[in-house]
Amino acid sequence: MDELEMIRRKKMLELMKRAGMIEGNNGPKVVIEVITSPGCPYCPIAWAMAQELERKYDGVIARELSVATPEGRRKAMEHNILGTPTILINNRVEFIGLPNFAEFERRVRELLSASRKP
């Protein structure tokens, strides 16, 4: 999902909240950022995994950031990322390289259930 699509989703949620169609605080609980680079053979696989988790679980937002863009470079520098793919979850480096899907999914589920606790 590109940045424009994320903005559209956010705006739609705000409008639905104002209209009383949904209750407030239904924003993302887990934000997955996949740092990629052009030509990396593993980056498309990591991005596809993140998209699958976004489709599978409510409260998960996935976005791809390429180091070929200013935003991607800034994020890579901020987290001292030297290799791709690197996966950040809630702005924390969780996986460097291509993760095992089961481990990736387990970590996302852990964070989702932690966010639901009072």
mmCIF file of C-alpha atoms in Angstrom, residues 11-115:
data_model
loop_
_atom_site.group_PDB
_atom_site.id
_atom_site.type_symbol
_atom_site.label_atom_id
_atom_site.label_comp_id
_atom_site.label_asym_id
_atom_site.label_seq_id
_atom_site.Cartn_x
_atom_site.Cartn_y
_atom_site.Cartn_z
ATOM 1 C CA LYS A 11 -9.392 9.998 6.148
ATOM 2 C CA MET A 12 -12.151 7.436 5.541
ATOM 3 C CA LEU A 13 -11.836 6.184 9.131
ATOM 4 C CA GLU A 14 -12.076 9.754 10.441
ATOM 5 C CA LEU A 15 -15.214 10.411 8.389
ATOM 6 C CA MET A 16 -16.795 7.140 9.521
ATOM 7 C CA LYS A 17 -16.053 7.983 13.175
ATOM 8 C CA ARG A 18 -17.646 11.422 12.802
ATOM 9 C CA ALA A 19 -20.710 9.875 11.175
ATOM 10 C CA GLY A 20 -21.043 7.425 14.073
ATOM 11 C CA MET A 21 -20.571 4.434 11.803
ATOM 12 C CA ILE A 22 -17.661 3.134 13.900
ATOM 13 C CA GLU A 23 -16.399 3.803 17.398
ATOM 14 C CA GLY A 24 -13.245 5.800 17.958
ATOM 15 C CA ASN A 25 -9.754 4.410 18.553
ATOM 16 C CA ASN A 26 -9.930 1.796 15.835
ATOM 17 C CA GLY A 27 -6.584 2.879 14.468
ATOM 18 C CA PRO A 28 -3.737 0.513 13.756
ATOM 19 C CA LYS A 29 -2.315 -1.379 16.696
ATOM 20 C CA VAL A 30 0.618 -2.778 14.728
ATOM 21 C CA VAL A 31 2.479 -0.847 12.042
ATOM 22 C CA ILE A 32 4.799 -2.930 9.879
ATOM 23 C CA GLU A 33 7.398 -1.086 7.827
ATOM 24 C CA VAL A 34 9.405 -3.093 5.320
ATOM 25 C CA ILE A 35 12.613 -1.338 4.343
ATOM 26 C CA THR A 36 13.511 -2.414 0.813
ATOM 27 C CA SER A 37 16.026 -1.635 -1.888
ATOM 28 C CA PRO A 38 15.777 -1.860 -5.665
ATOM 29 C CA GLY A 39 17.167 -5.079 -7.066
ATOM 30 C CA CYS A 40 16.968 -6.959 -3.767
ATOM 31 C CA PRO A 41 15.601 -10.452 -4.528
ATOM 32 C CA TYR A 42 14.213 -10.963 -1.008
ATOM 33 C CA CYS A 43 12.504 -7.599 -0.537
ATOM 34 C CA PRO A 44 9.396 -8.429 -2.621
ATOM 35 C CA ILE A 45 8.915 -11.591 -0.561
ATOM 36 C CA ALA A 46 9.185 -9.691 2.736
ATOM 37 C CA TRP A 47 6.749 -7.058 1.439
ATOM 38 C CA ALA A 48 4.279 -9.777 0.347
ATOM 39 C CA MET A 49 4.465 -11.311 3.846
ATOM 40 C CA ALA A 50 3.682 -7.956 5.443
ATOM 41 C CA GLN A 51 0.750 -7.423 3.076
ATOM 42 C CA GLU A 52 -0.595 -10.881 3.926
ATOM 43 C CA LEU A 53 -0.503 -10.052 7.653
ATOM 44 C CA GLU A 54 -2.254 -6.746 6.969
ATOM 45 C CA ARG A 55 -5.032 -8.600 5.120
ATOM 46 C CA LYS A 56 -5.277 -11.307 7.764
ATOM 47 C CA TYR A 57 -5.447 -9.191 10.937
ATOM 48 C CA ASP A 58 -7.515 -6.147 11.867
ATOM 49 C CA GLY A 59 -5.396 -3.402 13.356
ATOM 50 C CA VAL A 60 -2.342 -4.128 11.203
ATOM 51 C CA ILE A 61 -1.025 -1.588 8.707
ATOM 52 C CA ALA A 62 1.861 -2.453 6.400
ATOM 53 C CA ARG A 63 3.945 -0.052 4.360
ATOM 54 C CA GLU A 64 6.985 -0.366 2.184
ATOM 55 C CA LEU A 65 9.826 2.140 2.350
ATOM 56 C CA SER A 66 12.534 1.942 -0.292
ATOM 57 C CA VAL A 67 15.992 3.216 0.530
ATOM 58 C CA ALA A 68 15.869 4.755 -2.957
ATOM 59 C CA THR A 69 13.441 7.393 -1.607
ATOM 60 C CA PRO A 70 14.207 10.240 0.807
ATOM 61 C CA GLU A 71 11.748 8.861 3.388
ATOM 62 C CA GLY A 72 13.245 5.369 3.123
ATOM 63 C CA ARG A 73 16.803 6.693 3.451
ATOM 64 C CA ARG A 74 15.808 8.764 6.481
ATOM 65 C CA LYS A 75 14.197 5.745 8.160
ATOM 66 C CA ALA A 76 17.217 3.538 7.363
ATOM 67 C CA MET A 77 19.586 6.121 8.840
ATOM 68 C CA GLU A 78 17.381 6.623 11.891
ATOM 69 C CA HIS A 79 17.540 2.896 12.693
ATOM 70 C CA ASN A 80 21.104 2.314 11.458
ATOM 71 C CA ILE A 81 19.854 -0.163 8.834
ATOM 72 C CA LEU A 82 22.614 -1.511 6.621
ATOM 73 C CA GLY A 83 20.837 -4.384 4.854
ATOM 74 C CA THR A 84 17.505 -5.133 3.236
ATOM 75 C CA PRO A 85 14.937 -6.302 3.750
ATOM 76 C CA THR A 86 14.646 -5.012 7.296
ATOM 77 C CA ILE A 87 11.288 -5.154 9.031
ATOM 78 C CA LEU A 88 10.287 -2.659 11.665
ATOM 79 C CA ILE A 89 7.224 -3.274 13.772
ATOM 80 C CA ASN A 90 5.896 -0.274 15.685
ATOM 81 C CA ASN A 91 9.076 1.624 14.794
ATOM 82 C CA ARG A 92 11.381 -1.046 16.226
ATOM 83 C CA VAL A 93 13.699 -3.290 14.189
ATOM 84 C CA GLU A 94 12.303 -6.819 14.524
ATOM 85 C CA PHE A 95 13.834 -8.701 11.567
ATOM 86 C CA ILE A 96 16.925 -8.176 9.455
ATOM 87 C CA GLY A 97 16.817 -10.215 6.280
ATOM 88 C CA LEU A 98 13.935 -12.412 5.187
ATOM 89 C CA PRO A 99 12.109 -13.723 8.261
ATOM 90 C CA ASN A 100 10.397 -17.049 8.692
ATOM 91 C CA PHE A 101 6.715 -16.297 8.072
ATOM 92 C CA ALA A 102 5.574 -18.187 11.192
ATOM 93 C CA GLU A 103 7.919 -16.121 13.401
ATOM 94 C CA PHE A 104 6.817 -12.891 11.720
ATOM 95 C CA GLU A 105 3.158 -13.750 12.228
ATOM 96 C CA ARG A 106 3.736 -14.832 15.852
ATOM 97 C CA ARG A 107 5.380 -11.481 16.645
ATOM 98 C CA VAL A 108 2.508 -9.540 15.068
ATOM 99 C CA ARG A 109 -0.049 -11.597 17.036
ATOM 100 C CA GLU A 110 1.880 -10.958 20.277
ATOM 101 C CA LEU A 111 1.798 -7.215 19.691
ATOM 102 C CA LEU A 112 -1.891 -7.254 18.746
ATOM 103 C CA SER A 113 -2.855 -9.124 21.896
ATOM 104 C CA ALA A 114 -0.660 -6.847 24.043
ATOM 105 C CA SER A 115 -2.445 -3.810 22.589
#
